């Protein structure tokens, strides 16, 4: 069941060997990727983290006993091979692998570990169902593509730390067992044994702690740190995720953006050899919505939104007219060159639009002869049609798609339509990296359910100086010193300048509908801390998993996390979460209280 | 309540300025450490993370309005000062600070943040009660000694990563939300909302995951990672603590030790300029117990244990005789030169010994004239006394202390006595760093309560090859390929070579009293994983907090953790753990079940 390691010392990893080692005696260890038995000669492809190496086990040189042992070898056995590096004969040279010119002629071997046939083949880009892959994650992780992903993840962490250390940041660890924060997503709770009925919360982010560190004079903080949110999972969400979190003192928006652009530039250059031209484009939230219908615009392609409200203000087409009259808008995108989409594709786009709240989707195709194909043109005056076409720069062969509704819905519908069309056209190139900063976010967002404003970023975000006066009169209009960094339509990071004045912070809590007492109950230690001299400060946090997903071109963040969880927040491999013993709950003064369904 | 930062850009940190900047216009920001008003001239000591800088605000150069503003400044105000670097007049040069030759003559200033008088002075080595310090941790963290500690902590992390990256290790993140492990300390549990009645556990260590990574071919893994244990706290324990965790494939004990010695050497050289001579001394567990009565011996001083059992085997002194007859031992330490301890000190040592289970403490003082002071000599034959004195190398002026009992107690009593004496003599030099490896630990430990063996390290530890045959016949005698690294009497790290053979692992579980079914229920995925080719592997984990405690000479690990918890596992600053809303518990299908006391 496994021979001893005793006395063995590996001399090289598989791909550390090359023509320079010819005739050297070496000792290599690894997994058997493949085994070919040519009668009297066995060839092994030996695999370790570095790659693959060919081993020749020849009965004429290794002796009968060892050869007999070698005959037992199957795929995924772990073996130690002592042998001599030889040049392969010309006709057997394999240019596809790094060690393709050489092979090891074995003169001793140990079977360190046997292996059953794995439930799936260990190979790149396997088509195995993810469920099975995740159950046998330890085998899945042997696949070269996953290994590359985790190696790249490590490279990104190394570069990030290197850069931030050089820039005078200190990595400081903040607590994992902390206090439940009432604003934000749902917390994961940890019952306290010593304080029955009390709970810690796992951090959604180190937000408050990093602000306290600024207040304590640490000047520049960062941390690559696990954060937790008990939310229903989507493709790019995990219950635990990793942030590159940072905070800087004595800075304003431009300072934070500037240093982060340098970080991103270094990261993408050194890991992917991709050049990012600085400065990265900036869009205000308002512009992002108006042009792309999204606060995380994918700027790899056009199809920008065009506001037709002015052009159509006297329009009699009922759908457009009622949208405009009720304070909404009519906007369109010009899907350039998509005039040849078959009718069923356009219908499918219409149905897609409706999943975002559209009541329908008007469209116009400009035929090659300049005429229009459309069911709405008959409701429009010629001048209106001409103005539309002019506004969207319509050319023969174009497809114009409309949304007319409340602005929120119009943005959402057209923002998603442009993405959907790009996907259908397969013009989204994973090797193209388009960054954009989105700035000047609204400070507050009206939460109709709670009938109050909630913080768009979080309650410590600084309003823009020029909007401060609106805090009392028109809080919904106040813009924040908040910024997101968006890559190819994915928000990979975001942050803000923080409030450092106790009076502004108190006013902010007021806007959020907290009485002074409530504010103190929830954030008391922070407000107290603010009494003792606070530097202006701000920061940013990246989602490391998302960055890696984009860098590796993966479809899921699960492919850049060693041991991820699936949709129901469980781990198919360890079967976490699991039941615990009654004694454990007793110690925590807890009882399971299932709702019985009759 | 705080002027705006707008338009300001810091040009230097305080101590980045020197004589080289004379006549330059600069903009510095920081906290006011001290303010002296000399009538028409105000001197500020401005503090930032880098240190302190003197600022002169002179009514004759700054103008009346700004001077008026300056008069409001108090300690801990945060200010921005624009001014010119000037050489101080010779008589005001301060050689105690880096910037002592210069000062900034202010020509503009902003009060970025006001400050109330802090509840305690921000200064080095403050005598403030720890409770108050921890409540106001954000102020406590302004103290230069704590800042130095956290900066050193960061330096150690940087060097560790640098070294391990160079050595081909990959940092790979393992999950925080995982499965409760039945062996080991008490887990922190995290209730699952999606799976009512089920719980995640926070990891006590990434043990199983790192072994799986080896099995997946990652070859060398490390992680600086938070771990959790819900145990009652001691001075060097925290509910969450940080490990430098590593695992290597295709290695045996010497390989792990060798690479870690290099790491420690680099760490102590580059951070503290302390040279560690390699190889570090190694002691087997048996030798460590016999010589120091401890498996984490402080080897900065002698007072080693001497076994007198053979010498006293015919002794008629009841205490000694009964210890020997019941299979225990009589041992002593010679507290060299402590013969002049007053009687009350010796009595105090006796009482101290009894807290470790001794029924009393026999002792002999060798007087300067060679006679003895002792209450036990009268029970001993002259020859026995002479043999004792010879065995412990007794000289006039020495104090010999005895323990006679079961071996466990004898070790514990004398091991602690030698430490206590060293503390009383104040010979424990914090600037001396004595490392020792303790090896060949017992694989198993008898747990009388559970009436079974438990793993001394953990159930995946490899037995020494030469003891494998004892697994079935005499498991208590089996030594493990386990090792601890001990610094000045504190275990700072430990690890082992792991079992990589399924059959040995199953036998190990058998020794621990698990049926095959139980073993599979608890560690099924690991045992399954072992079917598919396992490389021999082993690793080690350091307690980073403990290393830093020793490196900084702190008395508590709380002084090297930014936001630590106190003895009852609570945080005086955030008041975590706290109560949560009923709705939160409902979502988790939990009920608080307090035991009512009538």
Short mmCIF file of C-alpha atoms in Angstrom, two decimals, chain A residues 1-10 13 29-31 47-49 76-79 112-119 136-143 146-148 150-151 153-154 157-158 161 165 167-180 182 186-200 202 209-210 212-226 228 230-232 239-242 249-252 254-255 258 465-466 481 500-503 522 525-526 528-536 544-545 561-563 565 568-571 573-581 584-595, chain B residues 1-10 13 29-31 47-49 76-79 112-119 136-143 146-148 150-151 153-154 157-158 161 165 167-180 182 186-200 202 209-210 212-226 228 230-232 239-242 249-252 254-255 258 465-466 481 500-503 522 525-526 528-536 544-545 561-563 565 568-571 573-581 584-595:
data_model
loop_
_atom_site.label_atom_id
_atom_site.label_comp_id
_atom_site.label_asym_id
_atom_site.label_seq_id
_atom_site.Cartn_x
_atom_site.Cartn_y
_atom_site.Cartn_z
CA UNK A 1 0.00 0.00 0.00
CA UNK A 2 2.92 2.36 -0.31
CA UNK A 3 6.67 1.96 0.00
CA UNK A 4 8.72 4.06 2.37
CA UNK A 5 10.27 7.42 1.48
CA UNK A 6 13.15 6.68 3.79
CA UNK A 7 16.53 7.42 2.30
CA UNK A 8 15.09 9.14 -0.76
CA UNK A 9 15.73 12.74 -1.62
CA UNK A 10 14.24 14.28 -4.74
CA UNK A 13 11.21 18.59 -10.29
CA UNK A 29 8.98 11.79 -7.93
CA UNK A 30 5.46 12.33 -9.07
CA UNK A 31 2.23 10.93 -10.43
CA UNK A 47 3.77 14.44 -13.69
CA UNK A 48 4.45 16.91 -10.94
CA UNK A 49 3.46 20.57 -10.43
CA UNK A 76 -2.09 8.24 -10.80
CA UNK A 77 0.28 5.94 -8.92
CA UNK A 78 2.89 7.98 -7.06
CA UNK A 79 6.38 6.76 -7.81
CA UNK A 112 5.15 5.26 -2.99
CA UNK A 113 1.40 5.12 -3.38
CA UNK A 114 -1.00 3.07 -5.45
CA UNK A 115 -4.12 4.52 -6.97
CA UNK A 116 -7.53 3.30 -7.95
CA UNK A 117 -8.90 4.46 -11.28
CA UNK A 118 -10.12 8.02 -10.67
CA UNK A 119 -13.80 8.77 -11.31
CA UNK A 136 -13.61 14.98 -5.93
CA UNK A 137 -12.05 18.41 -5.78
CA UNK A 138 -8.70 16.90 -4.73
CA UNK A 139 -8.60 15.15 -8.13
CA UNK A 140 -10.07 18.08 -10.01
CA UNK A 141 -7.29 20.25 -8.58
CA UNK A 142 -4.75 18.01 -10.33
CA UNK A 143 -5.92 19.39 -13.68
CA UNK A 146 -6.89 24.69 -12.26
CA UNK A 147 -3.25 24.53 -11.22
CA UNK A 148 -2.49 27.43 -13.53
CA UNK A 150 -4.20 28.93 -8.47
CA UNK A 151 -0.63 29.71 -9.44
CA UNK A 153 -3.86 33.76 -8.04
CA UNK A 154 -0.75 33.48 -5.94
CA UNK A 157 -1.30 38.28 -4.37
CA UNK A 158 2.49 38.46 -4.42
CA UNK A 161 1.72 42.88 -1.64
CA UNK A 165 4.60 47.36 0.65
CA UNK A 167 4.12 52.30 -1.40
CA UNK A 168 4.28 52.38 2.38
CA UNK A 169 1.22 50.32 3.15
CA UNK A 170 1.19 48.04 6.19
CA UNK A 171 -0.69 44.77 6.11
CA UNK A 172 -2.58 44.61 9.40
CA UNK A 173 -4.89 41.78 10.38
CA UNK A 174 -8.36 42.68 11.56
CA UNK A 175 -10.66 40.37 13.57
CA UNK A 176 -12.78 37.62 12.08
CA UNK A 177 -14.91 37.32 15.18
CA UNK A 178 -16.55 40.68 15.40
CA UNK A 179 -19.86 42.42 15.87
CA UNK A 180 -22.97 42.11 13.73
CA UNK A 182 -27.00 46.21 10.99
CA UNK A 186 -26.87 39.30 6.04
CA UNK A 187 -24.15 38.35 8.53
CA UNK A 188 -22.84 34.91 9.29
CA UNK A 189 -23.22 34.57 13.04
CA UNK A 190 -21.01 32.69 15.49
CA UNK A 191 -22.61 31.82 18.82
CA UNK A 192 -20.57 32.61 21.92
CA UNK A 193 -20.14 29.90 24.51
CA UNK A 194 -18.85 32.19 27.23
CA UNK A 195 -21.63 34.74 26.70
CA UNK A 196 -24.78 32.67 26.23
CA UNK A 197 -27.29 34.23 23.85
CA UNK A 198 -24.63 36.46 22.32
CA UNK A 199 -23.10 36.16 18.89
CA UNK A 200 -20.09 37.25 16.98
CA UNK A 202 -17.98 37.19 10.60
CA UNK A 209 -11.46 48.42 11.59
CA UNK A 210 -9.56 49.93 8.72
CA UNK A 212 -10.03 52.95 13.08
CA UNK A 213 -6.52 52.11 11.93
CA UNK A 214 -6.42 55.37 9.99
CA UNK A 215 -7.63 57.15 13.08
CA UNK A 216 -4.82 55.40 14.99
CA UNK A 217 -2.26 56.87 12.62
CA UNK A 218 -1.26 53.84 10.54
CA UNK A 219 -1.45 56.04 7.47
CA UNK A 220 -1.72 53.29 4.87
CA UNK A 221 -3.29 49.92 5.55
CA UNK A 222 -4.01 46.92 3.38
CA UNK A 223 -5.03 43.35 3.85
CA UNK A 224 -5.77 40.41 1.60
CA UNK A 225 -8.58 39.07 3.68
CA UNK A 226 -11.56 36.74 3.79
CA UNK A 228 -18.36 36.77 4.51
CA UNK A 230 -24.81 35.05 3.94
CA UNK A 231 -26.59 35.80 0.68
CA UNK A 232 -28.03 33.59 -1.99
CA UNK A 239 -20.32 32.88 1.02
CA UNK A 240 -16.69 33.58 1.77
CA UNK A 241 -14.68 35.66 -0.63
CA UNK A 242 -11.33 37.39 -0.63
CA UNK A 249 -4.93 58.72 5.22
CA UNK A 250 -4.69 62.32 4.08
CA UNK A 251 -6.08 61.60 0.64
CA UNK A 252 -8.87 62.61 -1.68
CA UNK A 254 -7.63 61.36 -7.06
CA UNK A 255 -4.98 60.03 -4.70
CA UNK A 258 -3.92 57.20 -8.91
CA UNK A 465 -18.38 68.96 -0.90
CA UNK A 466 -20.49 70.80 -3.49
CA UNK A 481 -16.99 60.62 -3.16
CA UNK A 500 -14.07 62.27 9.00
CA UNK A 501 -16.21 64.89 10.67
CA UNK A 502 -18.39 63.82 13.55
CA UNK A 503 -21.11 66.30 12.60
CA UNK A 522 -24.99 50.55 16.44
CA UNK A 525 -17.44 53.03 19.35
CA UNK A 526 -16.85 54.51 15.93
CA UNK A 528 -16.71 57.89 20.04
CA UNK A 529 -13.47 57.29 18.22
CA UNK A 530 -14.29 60.25 15.99
CA UNK A 531 -13.96 62.54 18.99
CA UNK A 532 -10.22 62.17 19.17
CA UNK A 533 -8.77 63.51 15.93
CA UNK A 534 -9.54 61.84 12.62
CA UNK A 535 -7.42 62.21 9.50
CA UNK A 536 -9.22 62.59 6.17
CA UNK A 544 -9.78 39.11 -5.67
CA UNK A 545 -11.85 36.15 -6.85
CA UNK A 561 -10.86 29.13 -5.60
CA UNK A 562 -9.22 25.96 -4.30
CA UNK A 563 -12.20 24.71 -2.32
CA UNK A 565 -18.89 26.18 -2.32
CA UNK A 568 -26.62 26.25 -1.67
CA UNK A 569 -23.46 27.33 0.16
CA UNK A 570 -22.42 23.75 0.80
CA UNK A 571 -19.17 21.97 -0.04
CA UNK A 573 -16.38 17.40 -0.84
CA UNK A 574 -16.41 17.89 2.92
CA UNK A 575 -20.20 17.94 3.07
CA UNK A 576 -20.05 21.12 5.15
CA UNK A 577 -22.24 22.34 6.72
CA UNK A 578 -23.02 19.28 8.79
CA UNK A 579 -24.81 18.26 11.92
CA UNK A 580 -23.11 18.65 15.28
CA UNK A 581 -23.43 16.83 18.56
CA UNK A 584 -21.96 21.27 21.30
CA UNK A 585 -25.29 23.08 21.07
CA UNK A 586 -25.86 22.76 24.79
CA UNK A 587 -22.54 24.44 25.46
CA UNK A 588 -23.70 27.29 23.25
CA UNK A 589 -27.12 27.53 24.96
CA UNK A 590 -28.80 26.90 21.63
CA UNK A 591 -31.62 24.76 20.41
CA UNK A 592 -32.56 23.95 16.86
CA UNK A 593 -36.01 25.30 16.20
CA UNK A 594 -37.26 23.87 12.93
CA UNK A 595 -40.51 25.15 11.56
CA UNK B 1 -15.71 70.26 13.25
CA UNK B 2 -13.10 69.74 10.57
CA UNK B 3 -11.92 71.75 7.60
CA UNK B 4 -11.88 70.33 4.11
CA UNK B 5 -8.96 68.42 2.59
CA UNK B 6 -9.84 69.80 -0.82
CA UNK B 7 -6.88 71.08 -2.76
CA UNK B 8 -4.34 69.76 -0.28
CA UNK B 9 -1.71 67.23 -1.17
CA UNK B 10 0.76 66.02 1.41
CA UNK B 13 5.73 62.35 5.95
CA UNK B 29 -0.22 66.50 8.00
CA UNK B 30 -0.60 64.68 11.26
CA UNK B 31 -1.61 64.72 14.87
CA UNK B 47 3.21 63.28 14.70
CA UNK B 48 2.54 60.79 11.96
CA UNK B 49 3.41 57.12 11.53
CA UNK B 76 -4.45 65.08 19.09
CA UNK B 77 -5.94 67.65 16.74
CA UNK B 78 -5.30 66.66 13.14
CA UNK B 79 -3.77 69.52 11.17
CA UNK B 112 -8.73 68.97 9.70
CA UNK B 113 -10.11 67.47 12.86
CA UNK B 114 -10.52 68.59 16.42
CA UNK B 115 -10.01 66.29 19.39
CA UNK B 116 -11.31 65.98 22.90
CA UNK B 117 -8.79 65.21 25.60
CA UNK B 118 -8.13 61.47 25.31
CA UNK B 119 -8.87 59.28 28.34
CA UNK B 136 -10.05 52.73 23.50
CA UNK B 137 -7.89 50.51 21.33
CA UNK B 138 -7.95 53.10 18.52
CA UNK B 139 -6.11 55.49 20.84
CA UNK B 140 -3.91 52.80 22.35
CA UNK B 141 -2.81 51.90 18.83
CA UNK B 142 -1.41 55.42 18.45
CA UNK B 143 1.30 54.56 20.97
CA UNK B 146 2.27 49.24 19.58
CA UNK B 147 2.95 50.80 16.19
CA UNK B 148 6.43 49.28 16.24
CA UNK B 150 2.49 45.93 14.22
CA UNK B 151 5.14 47.19 11.84
CA UNK B 153 4.56 41.90 12.49
CA UNK B 154 4.15 43.06 8.94
CA UNK B 157 4.95 38.33 7.25
CA UNK B 158 6.69 39.95 4.32
CA UNK B 161 6.28 35.13 2.18
CA UNK B 165 7.85 32.11 -2.52
CA UNK B 167 11.52 28.21 -2.20
CA UNK B 168 8.71 27.29 -4.56
CA UNK B 169 5.83 27.39 -2.11
CA UNK B 170 2.42 28.56 -3.29
CA UNK B 171 0.14 30.48 -0.98
CA UNK B 172 -3.29 28.91 -1.41
CA UNK B 173 -6.37 29.99 0.52
CA UNK B 174 -8.36 27.30 2.29
CA UNK B 175 -11.97 27.69 3.47
CA UNK B 176 -13.02 29.41 6.66
CA UNK B 177 -16.49 27.89 6.59
CA UNK B 178 -15.78 24.22 6.88
CA UNK B 179 -16.76 21.08 8.73
CA UNK B 180 -16.58 20.42 12.46
CA UNK B 182 -14.31 15.74 16.10
CA UNK B 186 -13.65 22.93 20.68
CA UNK B 187 -14.84 24.38 17.35
CA UNK B 188 -16.46 27.72 16.76
CA UNK B 189 -19.69 26.88 14.95
CA UNK B 190 -21.50 28.90 12.29
CA UNK B 191 -25.16 28.04 11.80
CA UNK B 192 -26.31 27.54 8.23
CA UNK B 193 -29.40 29.38 7.08
CA UNK B 194 -29.87 27.35 3.92
CA UNK B 195 -29.47 24.04 5.73
CA UNK B 196 -31.41 24.43 8.96
CA UNK B 197 -29.94 22.55 11.89
CA UNK B 198 -26.58 22.28 10.17
CA UNK B 199 -23.41 24.12 11.06
CA UNK B 200 -20.12 25.09 9.56
CA UNK B 202 -14.33 27.71 11.67
CA UNK B 209 -7.05 20.98 3.22
CA UNK B 210 -3.32 21.31 3.05
CA UNK B 212 -5.48 17.44 0.10
CA UNK B 213 -3.46 20.07 -1.73
CA UNK B 214 -0.40 17.84 -1.51
CA UNK B 215 -2.49 14.98 -2.83
CA UNK B 216 -3.55 17.30 -5.67
CA UNK B 217 0.06 17.84 -6.63
CA UNK B 218 0.68 21.40 -5.41
CA UNK B 219 4.01 20.21 -4.03
CA UNK B 220 4.62 23.08 -1.62
CA UNK B 221 1.84 25.03 0.06
CA UNK B 222 1.80 27.78 2.61
CA UNK B 223 -0.65 30.23 4.03
CA UNK B 224 -0.63 32.93 6.67
CA UNK B 225 -4.06 32.24 7.97
CA UNK B 226 -6.50 32.81 10.80
CA UNK B 228 -9.98 29.42 15.64
CA UNK B 230 -13.11 28.03 21.39
CA UNK B 231 -11.00 27.38 24.46
CA UNK B 232 -10.60 29.28 27.69
CA UNK B 239 -9.95 32.68 20.15
CA UNK B 240 -8.64 33.60 16.73
CA UNK B 241 -4.95 33.40 16.06
CA UNK B 242 -2.71 33.47 13.04
CA UNK B 249 5.49 16.89 -0.71
CA UNK B 250 8.15 14.21 -1.13
CA UNK B 251 9.87 15.06 2.14
CA UNK B 252 10.93 13.48 5.39
CA UNK B 254 15.03 16.47 7.90
CA UNK B 255 13.74 18.25 4.80
CA UNK B 258 16.13 22.20 7.15
CA UNK B 465 9.17 3.46 10.69
CA UNK B 466 11.09 1.58 13.39
CA UNK B 481 7.62 11.75 13.02
CA UNK B 500 0.28 8.68 3.23
CA UNK B 501 -0.72 5.03 3.24
CA UNK B 502 -4.37 4.21 3.51
CA UNK B 503 -3.70 1.06 5.54
CA UNK B 522 -15.68 11.65 10.29
CA UNK B 525 -13.50 12.33 2.15
CA UNK B 526 -9.90 12.22 3.30
CA UNK B 528 -11.43 8.37 -0.06
CA UNK B 529 -8.92 10.85 -1.34
CA UNK B 530 -6.18 8.51 -0.17
CA UNK B 531 -7.29 5.97 -2.75
CA UNK B 532 -5.98 8.00 -5.65
CA UNK B 533 -2.24 8.34 -5.21
CA UNK B 534 -0.77 10.22 -2.26
CA UNK B 535 2.73 11.68 -2.17
CA UNK B 536 4.67 11.35 1.05
CA UNK B 544 2.66 34.01 14.34
CA UNK B 545 1.31 35.85 17.36
CA UNK B 561 -2.51 41.95 17.64
CA UNK B 562 -4.29 45.07 16.41
CA UNK B 563 -7.69 44.25 17.87
CA UNK B 565 -9.88 39.87 22.68
CA UNK B 568 -13.68 36.05 28.26
CA UNK B 569 -13.22 36.15 24.47
CA UNK B 570 -14.93 39.51 24.21
CA UNK B 571 -13.72 42.74 22.62
CA UNK B 573 -14.02 48.13 22.07
CA UNK B 574 -16.71 46.74 19.78
CA UNK B 575 -18.44 44.90 22.62
CA UNK B 576 -18.48 41.75 20.50
CA UNK B 577 -20.07 39.28 20.97
CA UNK B 578 -23.45 41.02 21.15
CA UNK B 579 -27.10 40.25 20.96
CA UNK B 580 -28.79 39.87 17.59
CA UNK B 581 -32.31 40.44 16.39
CA UNK B 584 -31.73 36.68 12.54
CA UNK B 585 -32.14 33.63 14.77
CA UNK B 586 -35.40 32.71 13.13
CA UNK B 587 -33.69 32.65 9.75
CA UNK B 588 -31.16 30.26 11.23
CA UNK B 589 -33.83 28.04 12.81
CA UNK B 590 -32.28 28.62 16.19
CA UNK B 591 -33.57 29.43 19.62
CA UNK B 592 -31.61 30.58 22.62
CA UNK B 593 -31.94 28.00 25.34
CA UNK B 594 -30.65 29.49 28.56
CA UNK B 595 -30.38 27.29 31.57
#
